[in-house]
Amino acid sequence: LPITCDSSPLCEDKKTFLCLCFLKVIDNTLNPDFVRKYILDYFFEEKQNLRFDVYDIDSKSPDLAKHDFLGQVHCTLGEIVGSPASRLEKPLGINSRGGRLSESYLFCFHSGIPGKKCGTIILSAEELGNCRDYATMQFCANKLDKKDFFGKSDPFMVFYRSNEDGTFTICHKTEVVKNTLNPVWQPFSIPVRALCNGDYDRTIKVEVYDWDRDGSHDFIGEFTTSYKELCRGQSQLNIYEVVNAKKKIKKKRYINSGTVSLLSFNVESEHTFLDYIKGGTQIHFTVAIDFTASNGNPSQSTSLHYMNPYQMNAYAMALKAVGEIIQDYDSDKMFPALGFGAKLPPDGRVSHEFPLNGNIENPYCNGMEGILEAYHQSLKTVQLYGPTNFAPVVNHVARYAAAVQDGSQYFVLLIITDGVISDMAQTKEAIVNAAKLPMSVIIVGVGQAEFDAMVELDGDDIRISSRGKLAERDIVQFVPFRDYMDRTGNHVLSMARLAKDVLAEIPDQLISYMKSRGIKPNPIPPAYSPGDLPQTNPV
């Protein structure tokens, strides 16, 4: 099963395919199960194209032209990851002459010869685990040495991970418990990787000190353990003598400087974005387009809404750049598309929340092409007006998000606008309320207007607030499209740059919502076994 591409290495100035050229042969079967795995870097914010060619090997020749071409499949890595259980099944495509597909059929090819089944290919992806566990533990101590002349001790502990060369690296320090020889420290959490670098038998050294205000903390003693020993939990095996080696040498009757006991130990896995996607979480995409008069008359070439027959306008490019990536994570590919700031027929009323397809009951469009078609039709029927209000479309999506807060769905709203926002106070309140819900907001500014006020909505530096209430999470990403436009006029590159930047924060925003609500990923559906693979007719 060779994975081939027509342009390598990858370049940014054209649609290219990830190239993993290899050959794997399974003899004499119509239902091969290719088990060799290939490692790829996955990026949610990028469109990572893949192409799979399948051949019937007839000889030992390394020239693929000498062998029978059976079919071809194009997809993206996002399509595979976003499929149920991260398993994508597609029919093998082959052109009407039975040969390889030409470059012109890169994204539109026949699914086989009419009347002839060419078989299917099943692609699966799994995330490489690299010790994502977090350990939460709590300790107490008993009868520690008294170090302060006028009082008891103010003990704290320092944990060290041992290195390959025998040195130690500090990895955690507890809080100070004042004026006691029997402290009980607060529970703390630490990545297992930081504690032992994934080696469960590696030595963990713990030093116990008496805190001093001037920083010259007094050493009480130390002990060693390991992650494997800590996993045994609270027991006699996890009561450690705190030993001061210098004191032990000087005093013949020295036993220890107290004991430290493990009170509790718990391990939980740190869930990733892909854990939720594989568990069935769907990402729902909604677009809201600015139809205010400041965009200019759509029939004139100076308008931001002008429909050039030879290239997309900025609105269409922003929509396509973001939507083509997010659509891989929505199973039905039906997306609500809204407009705001226009006068609607027949009465000319101003609306800041109208469906582009004209259907109030069902604002959903079929895929990116359906949204673009509805956008084009709206330009012919509505009158551009104003003002630029965001709050209605933010609240529109928030209503849907509020109805599904169990982690099964996450909502992303893309707002594309040309001007300065008119309802800043209402929008800030809508965003603060939405921050409690499973949703994110992406705002793309098009044109040459000043967007300084928009930066306030992007809470990277200062968390957005309304009526004295801070947003629970940072859910807004704002960017001006002009910052991503390629100087040579390469729109494909401009769109890729835009998507990479505005989508990069979505995985972390989704995880932050799930963690804030204590939502864990659903179990991954059982995978196919080789015997469960669909049987196909002979090719």
PDB file of N, CA and C in Angstrom, residues 226-300:
ATOM      1  N   SER A 226      10.037   5.873  45.408  1.00  0.00           N
ATOM      2  CA  SER A 226       9.892   5.774  43.951  1.00  0.00           C
ATOM      3  C   SER A 226       8.407   5.855  43.623  1.00  0.00           C
ATOM      4  N   TYR A 227       8.107   6.113  42.373  1.00  0.00           N
ATOM      5  CA  TYR A 227       6.712   6.167  41.945  1.00  0.00           C
ATOM      6  C   TYR A 227       6.034   4.817  42.188  1.00  0.00           C
ATOM      7  N   LYS A 228       6.760   3.752  41.923  1.00  0.00           N
ATOM      8  CA  LYS A 228       6.201   2.409  42.115  1.00  0.00           C
ATOM      9  C   LYS A 228       5.813   2.180  43.564  1.00  0.00           C
ATOM     10  N   GLU A 229       6.657   2.660  44.509  1.00  0.00           N
ATOM     11  CA  GLU A 229       6.352   2.499  45.928  1.00  0.00           C
ATOM     12  C   GLU A 229       5.178   3.379  46.344  1.00  0.00           C
ATOM     13  N   LEU A 230       5.124   4.611  45.818  1.00  0.00           N
ATOM     14  CA  LEU A 230       4.030   5.508  46.163  1.00  0.00           C
ATOM     15  C   LEU A 230       2.689   4.973  45.689  1.00  0.00           C
ATOM     16  N   CYS A 231       2.705   4.244  44.581  1.00  0.00           N
ATOM     17  CA  CYS A 231       1.463   3.677  44.034  1.00  0.00           C
ATOM     18  C   CYS A 231       0.799   2.681  44.978  1.00  0.00           C
ATOM     19  N   ARG A 232       1.530   2.207  45.968  1.00  0.00           N
ATOM     20  CA  ARG A 232       0.934   1.272  46.931  1.00  0.00           C
ATOM     21  C   ARG A 232      -0.046   1.970  47.856  1.00  0.00           C
ATOM     22  N   GLY A 233      -0.010   3.303  47.859  1.00  0.00           N
ATOM     23  CA  GLY A 233      -0.968   4.066  48.642  1.00  0.00           C
ATOM     24  C   GLY A 233      -0.638   4.078  50.120  1.00  0.00           C
ATOM     25  N   GLN A 234      -1.627   4.513  50.917  1.00  0.00           N
ATOM     26  CA  GLN A 234      -1.422   4.626  52.361  1.00  0.00           C
ATOM     27  C   GLN A 234      -1.261   3.244  52.990  1.00  0.00           C
ATOM     28  N   SER A 235      -0.121   3.019  53.616  1.00  0.00           N
ATOM     29  CA  SER A 235       0.153   1.734  54.274  1.00  0.00           C
ATOM     30  C   SER A 235       1.432   1.868  55.078  1.00  0.00           C
ATOM     31  N   GLN A 236       1.763   0.835  55.821  1.00  0.00           N
ATOM     32  CA  GLN A 236       3.016   0.821  56.598  1.00  0.00           C
ATOM     33  C   GLN A 236       4.219   0.921  55.669  1.00  0.00           C
ATOM     34  N   LEU A 237       4.061   0.472  54.419  1.00  0.00           N
ATOM     35  CA  LEU A 237       5.171   0.493  53.471  1.00  0.00           C
ATOM     36  C   LEU A 237       5.500   1.918  53.025  1.00  0.00           C
ATOM     37  N   ASN A 238       4.574   2.843  53.238  1.00  0.00           N
ATOM     38  CA  ASN A 238       4.803   4.221  52.826  1.00  0.00           C
ATOM     39  C   ASN A 238       4.902   5.157  54.029  1.00  0.00           C
ATOM     40  N   ILE A 239       5.537   4.667  55.088  1.00  0.00           N
ATOM     41  CA  ILE A 239       5.951   5.503  56.211  1.00  0.00           C
ATOM     42  C   ILE A 239       7.471   5.541  56.176  1.00  0.00           C
ATOM     43  N   TYR A 240       8.029   6.735  56.020  1.00  0.00           N
ATOM     44  CA  TYR A 240       9.464   6.874  55.772  1.00  0.00           C
ATOM     45  C   TYR A 240      10.164   7.573  56.950  1.00  0.00           C
ATOM     46  N   GLU A 241      11.318   7.022  57.338  1.00  0.00           N
ATOM     47  CA  GLU A 241      12.141   7.682  58.341  1.00  0.00           C
ATOM     48  C   GLU A 241      12.901   8.839  57.702  1.00  0.00           C
ATOM     49  N   VAL A 242      12.819   9.999  58.340  1.00  0.00           N
ATOM     50  CA  VAL A 242      13.540  11.177  57.875  1.00  0.00           C
ATOM     51  C   VAL A 242      14.922  11.162  58.546  1.00  0.00           C
ATOM     52  N   VAL A 243      15.949  11.048  57.740  1.00  0.00           N
ATOM     53  CA  VAL A 243      17.298  10.845  58.281  1.00  0.00           C
ATOM     54  C   VAL A 243      18.199  12.022  57.919  1.00  0.00           C
ATOM     55  N   ASN A 244      18.931  12.518  58.939  1.00  0.00           N
ATOM     56  CA  ASN A 244      19.964  13.535  58.750  1.00  0.00           C
ATOM     57  C   ASN A 244      21.302  12.832  58.867  1.00  0.00           C
ATOM     58  N   ALA A 245      21.996  12.615  57.757  1.00  0.00           N
ATOM     59  CA  ALA A 245      23.225  11.810  57.739  1.00  0.00           C
ATOM     60  C   ALA A 245      24.296  12.378  58.649  1.00  0.00           C
ATOM     61  N   LYS A 246      24.469  13.686  58.677  1.00  0.00           N
ATOM     62  CA  LYS A 246      25.499  14.297  59.526  1.00  0.00           C
ATOM     63  C   LYS A 246      25.189  14.081  61.005  1.00  0.00           C
ATOM     64  N   LYS A 247      23.917  14.211  61.344  1.00  0.00           N
ATOM     65  CA  LYS A 247      23.501  14.012  62.734  1.00  0.00           C
ATOM     66  C   LYS A 247      23.678  12.549  63.152  1.00  0.00           C
ATOM     67  N   LYS A 248      23.448  11.654  62.198  1.00  0.00           N
ATOM     68  CA  LYS A 248      23.577  10.230  62.474  1.00  0.00           C
ATOM     69  C   LYS A 248      25.023   9.857  62.784  1.00  0.00           C
ATOM     70  N   ILE A 249      25.959  10.517  62.110  1.00  0.00           N
ATOM     71  CA  ILE A 249      27.380  10.243  62.338  1.00  0.00           C
ATOM     72  C   ILE A 249      27.804  10.741  63.717  1.00  0.00           C
ATOM     73  N   LYS A 250      27.280  11.886  64.116  1.00  0.00           N
ATOM     74  CA  LYS A 250      27.700  12.487  65.379  1.00  0.00           C
ATOM     75  C   LYS A 250      27.086  11.815  66.597  1.00  0.00           C
ATOM     76  N   LYS A 251      25.842  11.347  66.491  1.00  0.00           N
ATOM     77  CA  LYS A 251      25.149  10.785  67.650  1.00  0.00           C
ATOM     78  C   LYS A 251      24.998   9.269  67.522  1.00  0.00           C
ATOM     79  N   LYS A 252      25.513   8.562  68.485  1.00  0.00           N
ATOM     80  CA  LYS A 252      25.474   7.098  68.434  1.00  0.00           C
ATOM     81  C   LYS A 252      24.045   6.569  68.585  1.00  0.00           C
ATOM     82  N   ARG A 253      23.244   7.226  69.402  1.00  0.00           N
ATOM     83  CA  ARG A 253      21.894   6.732  69.653  1.00  0.00           C
ATOM     84  C   ARG A 253      20.850   7.344  68.704  1.00  0.00           C
ATOM     85  N   TYR A 254      21.343   7.998  67.684  1.00  0.00           N
ATOM     86  CA  TYR A 254      20.419   8.634  66.728  1.00  0.00           C
ATOM     87  C   TYR A 254      19.627   7.587  65.956  1.00  0.00           C
ATOM     88  N   ILE A 255      18.340   7.765  65.879  1.00  0.00           N
ATOM     89  CA  ILE A 255      17.468   6.857  65.114  1.00  0.00           C
ATOM     90  C   ILE A 255      16.967   7.561  63.863  1.00  0.00           C
ATOM     91  N   ASN A 256      16.277   8.674  64.041  1.00  0.00           N
ATOM     92  CA  ASN A 256      15.797   9.469  62.904  1.00  0.00           C
ATOM     93  C   ASN A 256      15.404  10.860  63.385  1.00  0.00           C
ATOM     94  N   SER A 257      15.012  11.699  62.440  1.00  0.00           N
ATOM     95  CA  SER A 257      14.574  13.059  62.763  1.00  0.00           C
ATOM     96  C   SER A 257      13.075  13.210  62.554  1.00  0.00           C
ATOM     97  N   GLY A 258      12.382  12.087  62.726  1.00  0.00           N
ATOM     98  CA  GLY A 258      10.946  12.065  62.542  1.00  0.00           C
ATOM     99  C   GLY A 258      10.563  11.129  61.398  1.00  0.00           C
ATOM    100  N   THR A 259       9.292  11.043  61.136  1.00  0.00           N
ATOM    101  CA  THR A 259       8.797  10.209  60.032  1.00  0.00           C
ATOM    102  C   THR A 259       7.836  11.010  59.163  1.00  0.00           C
ATOM    103  N   VAL A 260       7.758  10.611  57.880  1.00  0.00           N
ATOM    104  CA  VAL A 260       6.804  11.174  56.929  1.00  0.00           C
ATOM    105  C   VAL A 260       5.925  10.044  56.411  1.00  0.00           C
ATOM    106  N   SER A 261       4.620  10.245  56.416  1.00  0.00           N
ATOM    107  CA  SER A 261       3.679   9.208  55.980  1.00  0.00           C
ATOM    108  C   SER A 261       2.874   9.693  54.776  1.00  0.00           C
ATOM    109  N   LEU A 262       2.632   8.790  53.861  1.00  0.00           N
ATOM    110  CA  LEU A 262       1.763   9.068  52.713  1.00  0.00           C
ATOM    111  C   LEU A 262       0.318   8.864  53.149  1.00  0.00           C
ATOM    112  N   LEU A 263      -0.487   9.926  53.047  1.00  0.00           N
ATOM    113  CA  LEU A 263      -1.887   9.833  53.457  1.00  0.00           C
ATOM    114  C   LEU A 263      -2.793   9.368  52.322  1.00  0.00           C
ATOM    115  N   SER A 264      -2.496   9.799  51.099  1.00  0.00           N
ATOM    116  CA  SER A 264      -3.325   9.402  49.959  1.00  0.00           C
ATOM    117  C   SER A 264      -2.519   9.519  48.679  1.00  0.00           C
ATOM    118  N   PHE A 265      -2.907   8.723  47.689  1.00  0.00           N
ATOM    119  CA  PHE A 265      -2.219   8.740  46.388  1.00  0.00           C
ATOM    120  C   PHE A 265      -3.216   8.334  45.327  1.00  0.00           C
ATOM    121  N   ASN A 266      -3.362   9.186  44.310  1.00  0.00           N
ATOM    122  CA  ASN A 266      -4.312   8.908  43.242  1.00  0.00           C
ATOM    123  C   ASN A 266      -3.716   9.328  41.907  1.00  0.00           C
ATOM    124  N   VAL A 267      -3.989   8.555  40.865  1.00  0.00           N
ATOM    125  CA  VAL A 267      -3.451   8.855  39.541  1.00  0.00           C
ATOM    126  C   VAL A 267      -4.606   9.007  38.558  1.00  0.00           C
ATOM    127  N   GLU A 268      -4.580  10.092  37.799  1.00  0.00           N
ATOM    128  CA  GLU A 268      -5.559  10.317  36.746  1.00  0.00           C
ATOM    129  C   GLU A 268      -4.831  10.705  35.474  1.00  0.00           C
ATOM    130  N   SER A 269      -5.421  10.321  34.353  1.00  0.00           N
ATOM    131  CA  SER A 269      -4.815  10.644  33.068  1.00  0.00           C
ATOM    132  C   SER A 269      -5.237  12.039  32.637  1.00  0.00           C
ATOM    133  N   GLU A 270      -4.292  12.814  32.096  1.00  0.00           N
ATOM    134  CA  GLU A 270      -4.592  14.137  31.541  1.00  0.00           C
ATOM    135  C   GLU A 270      -5.151  13.939  30.140  1.00  0.00           C
ATOM    136  N   HIS A 271      -6.407  14.231  29.966  1.00  0.00           N
ATOM    137  CA  HIS A 271      -7.060  13.950  28.695  1.00  0.00           C
ATOM    138  C   HIS A 271      -6.673  14.987  27.641  1.00  0.00           C
ATOM    139  N   THR A 272      -6.555  14.546  26.409  1.00  0.00           N
ATOM    140  CA  THR A 272      -6.186  15.414  25.305  1.00  0.00           C
ATOM    141  C   THR A 272      -7.392  15.707  24.422  1.00  0.00           C
ATOM    142  N   PHE A 273      -7.216  16.649  23.521  1.00  0.00           N
ATOM    143  CA  PHE A 273      -8.251  17.001  22.556  1.00  0.00           C
ATOM    144  C   PHE A 273      -8.700  15.776  21.765  1.00  0.00           C
ATOM    145  N   LEU A 274      -7.732  14.960  21.343  1.00  0.00           N
ATOM    146  CA  LEU A 274      -8.083  13.787  20.553  1.00  0.00           C
ATOM    147  C   LEU A 274      -8.819  12.727  21.367  1.00  0.00           C
ATOM    148  N   ASP A 275      -8.598  12.689  22.675  1.00  0.00           N
ATOM    149  CA  ASP A 275      -9.366  11.765  23.516  1.00  0.00           C
ATOM    150  C   ASP A 275     -10.859  12.080  23.419  1.00  0.00           C
ATOM    151  N   TYR A 276     -11.194  13.366  23.439  1.00  0.00           N
ATOM    152  CA  TYR A 276     -12.606  13.758  23.356  1.00  0.00           C
ATOM    153  C   TYR A 276     -13.164  13.514  21.955  1.00  0.00           C
ATOM    154  N   ILE A 277     -12.374  13.814  20.935  1.00  0.00           N
ATOM    155  CA  ILE A 277     -12.837  13.604  19.564  1.00  0.00           C
ATOM    156  C   ILE A 277     -13.067  12.115  19.309  1.00  0.00           C
ATOM    157  N   LYS A 278     -12.132  11.281  19.748  1.00  0.00           N
ATOM    158  CA  LYS A 278     -12.297   9.836  19.545  1.00  0.00           C
ATOM    159  C   LYS A 278     -13.452   9.295  20.374  1.00  0.00           C
ATOM    160  N   GLY A 279     -13.754   9.959  21.480  1.00  0.00           N
ATOM    161  CA  GLY A 279     -14.878   9.536  22.318  1.00  0.00           C
ATOM    162  C   GLY A 279     -16.221  10.002  21.794  1.00  0.00           C
ATOM    163  N   GLY A 280     -16.218  10.727  20.665  1.00  0.00           N
ATOM    164  CA  GLY A 280     -17.479  11.085  20.024  1.00  0.00           C
ATOM    165  C   GLY A 280     -17.876  12.546  20.104  1.00  0.00           C
ATOM    166  N   THR A 281     -17.060  13.409  20.726  1.00  0.00           N
ATOM    167  CA  THR A 281     -17.409  14.829  20.783  1.00  0.00           C
ATOM    168  C   THR A 281     -17.432  15.421  19.379  1.00  0.00           C
ATOM    169  N   GLN A 282     -18.543  16.077  19.033  1.00  0.00           N
ATOM    170  CA  GLN A 282     -18.702  16.701  17.728  1.00  0.00           C
ATOM    171  C   GLN A 282     -18.453  18.201  17.849  1.00  0.00           C
ATOM    172  N   ILE A 283     -17.779  18.784  16.855  1.00  0.00           N
ATOM    173  CA  ILE A 283     -17.561  20.221  16.817  1.00  0.00           C
ATOM    174  C   ILE A 283     -18.523  20.823  15.798  1.00  0.00           C
ATOM    175  N   HIS A 284     -19.411  21.688  16.280  1.00  0.00           N
ATOM    176  CA  HIS A 284     -20.421  22.310  15.426  1.00  0.00           C
ATOM    177  C   HIS A 284     -19.975  23.717  15.038  1.00  0.00           C
ATOM    178  N   PHE A 285     -20.024  23.991  13.759  1.00  0.00           N
ATOM    179  CA  PHE A 285     -19.508  25.237  13.193  1.00  0.00           C
ATOM    180  C   PHE A 285     -20.658  26.117  12.725  1.00  0.00           C
ATOM    181  N   THR A 286     -20.649  27.378  13.149  1.00  0.00           N
ATOM    182  CA  THR A 286     -21.618  28.371  12.690  1.00  0.00           C
ATOM    183  C   THR A 286     -20.855  29.585  12.182  1.00  0.00           C
ATOM    184  N   VAL A 287     -21.305  30.152  11.066  1.00  0.00           N
ATOM    185  CA  VAL A 287     -20.673  31.351  10.525  1.00  0.00           C
ATOM    186  C   VAL A 287     -21.664  32.499  10.568  1.00  0.00           C
ATOM    187  N   ALA A 288     -21.153  33.700  10.888  1.00  0.00           N
ATOM    188  CA  ALA A 288     -21.972  34.914  10.872  1.00  0.00           C
ATOM    189  C   ALA A 288     -21.233  35.961  10.057  1.00  0.00           C
ATOM    190  N   ILE A 289     -21.901  36.492   9.010  1.00  0.00           N
ATOM    191  CA  ILE A 289     -21.265  37.393   8.045  1.00  0.00           C
ATOM    192  C   ILE A 289     -21.840  38.796   8.161  1.00  0.00           C
ATOM    193  N   ASP A 290     -20.936  39.771   8.103  1.00  0.00           N
ATOM    194  CA  ASP A 290     -21.280  41.191   8.229  1.00  0.00           C
ATOM    195  C   ASP A 290     -21.871  41.720   6.917  1.00  0.00           C
ATOM    196  N   PHE A 291     -23.145  42.180   6.965  1.00  0.00           N
ATOM    197  CA  PHE A 291     -23.809  42.749   5.790  1.00  0.00           C
ATOM    198  C   PHE A 291     -24.080  44.248   5.985  1.00  0.00           C
ATOM    199  N   THR A 292     -23.180  44.924   6.696  1.00  0.00           N
ATOM    200  CA  THR A 292     -23.383  46.359   6.900  1.00  0.00           C
ATOM    201  C   THR A 292     -22.926  47.138   5.664  1.00  0.00           C
ATOM    202  N   ALA A 293     -23.442  48.379   5.532  1.00  0.00           N
ATOM    203  CA  ALA A 293     -23.204  49.181   4.332  1.00  0.00           C
ATOM    204  C   ALA A 293     -21.749  49.598   4.169  1.00  0.00           C
ATOM    205  N   SER A 294     -20.972  49.574   5.262  1.00  0.00           N
ATOM    206  CA  SER A 294     -19.574  49.979   5.170  1.00  0.00           C
ATOM    207  C   SER A 294     -18.751  49.042   4.284  1.00  0.00           C
ATOM    208  N   ASN A 295     -19.305  47.871   3.952  1.00  0.00           N
ATOM    209  CA  ASN A 295     -18.617  46.943   3.048  1.00  0.00           C
ATOM    210  C   ASN A 295     -18.593  47.443   1.607  1.00  0.00           C
ATOM    211  N   GLY A 296     -19.490  48.377   1.279  1.00  0.00           N
ATOM    212  CA  GLY A 296     -19.570  48.885  -0.088  1.00  0.00           C
ATOM    213  C   GLY A 296     -20.586  48.125  -0.915  1.00  0.00           C
ATOM    214  N   ASN A 297     -21.003  48.740  -2.004  1.00  0.00           N
ATOM    215  CA  ASN A 297     -21.997  48.140  -2.898  1.00  0.00           C
ATOM    216  C   ASN A 297     -21.445  46.852  -3.513  1.00  0.00           C
ATOM    217  N   PRO A 298     -22.103  45.685  -3.269  1.00  0.00           N
ATOM    218  CA  PRO A 298     -21.582  44.407  -3.765  1.00  0.00           C
ATOM    219  C   PRO A 298     -21.412  44.351  -5.284  1.00  0.00           C
ATOM    220  N   SER A 299     -22.107  45.213  -6.004  1.00  0.00           N
ATOM    221  CA  SER A 299     -21.998  45.193  -7.469  1.00  0.00           C
ATOM    222  C   SER A 299     -20.764  45.934  -7.976  1.00  0.00           C
ATOM    223  N   GLN A 300     -20.067  46.636  -7.084  1.00  0.00           N
ATOM    224  CA  GLN A 300     -18.883  47.390  -7.476  1.00  0.00           C
ATOM    225  C   GLN A 300     -17.613  46.672  -7.021  1.00  0.00           C
TER     226      GLN A 300
END
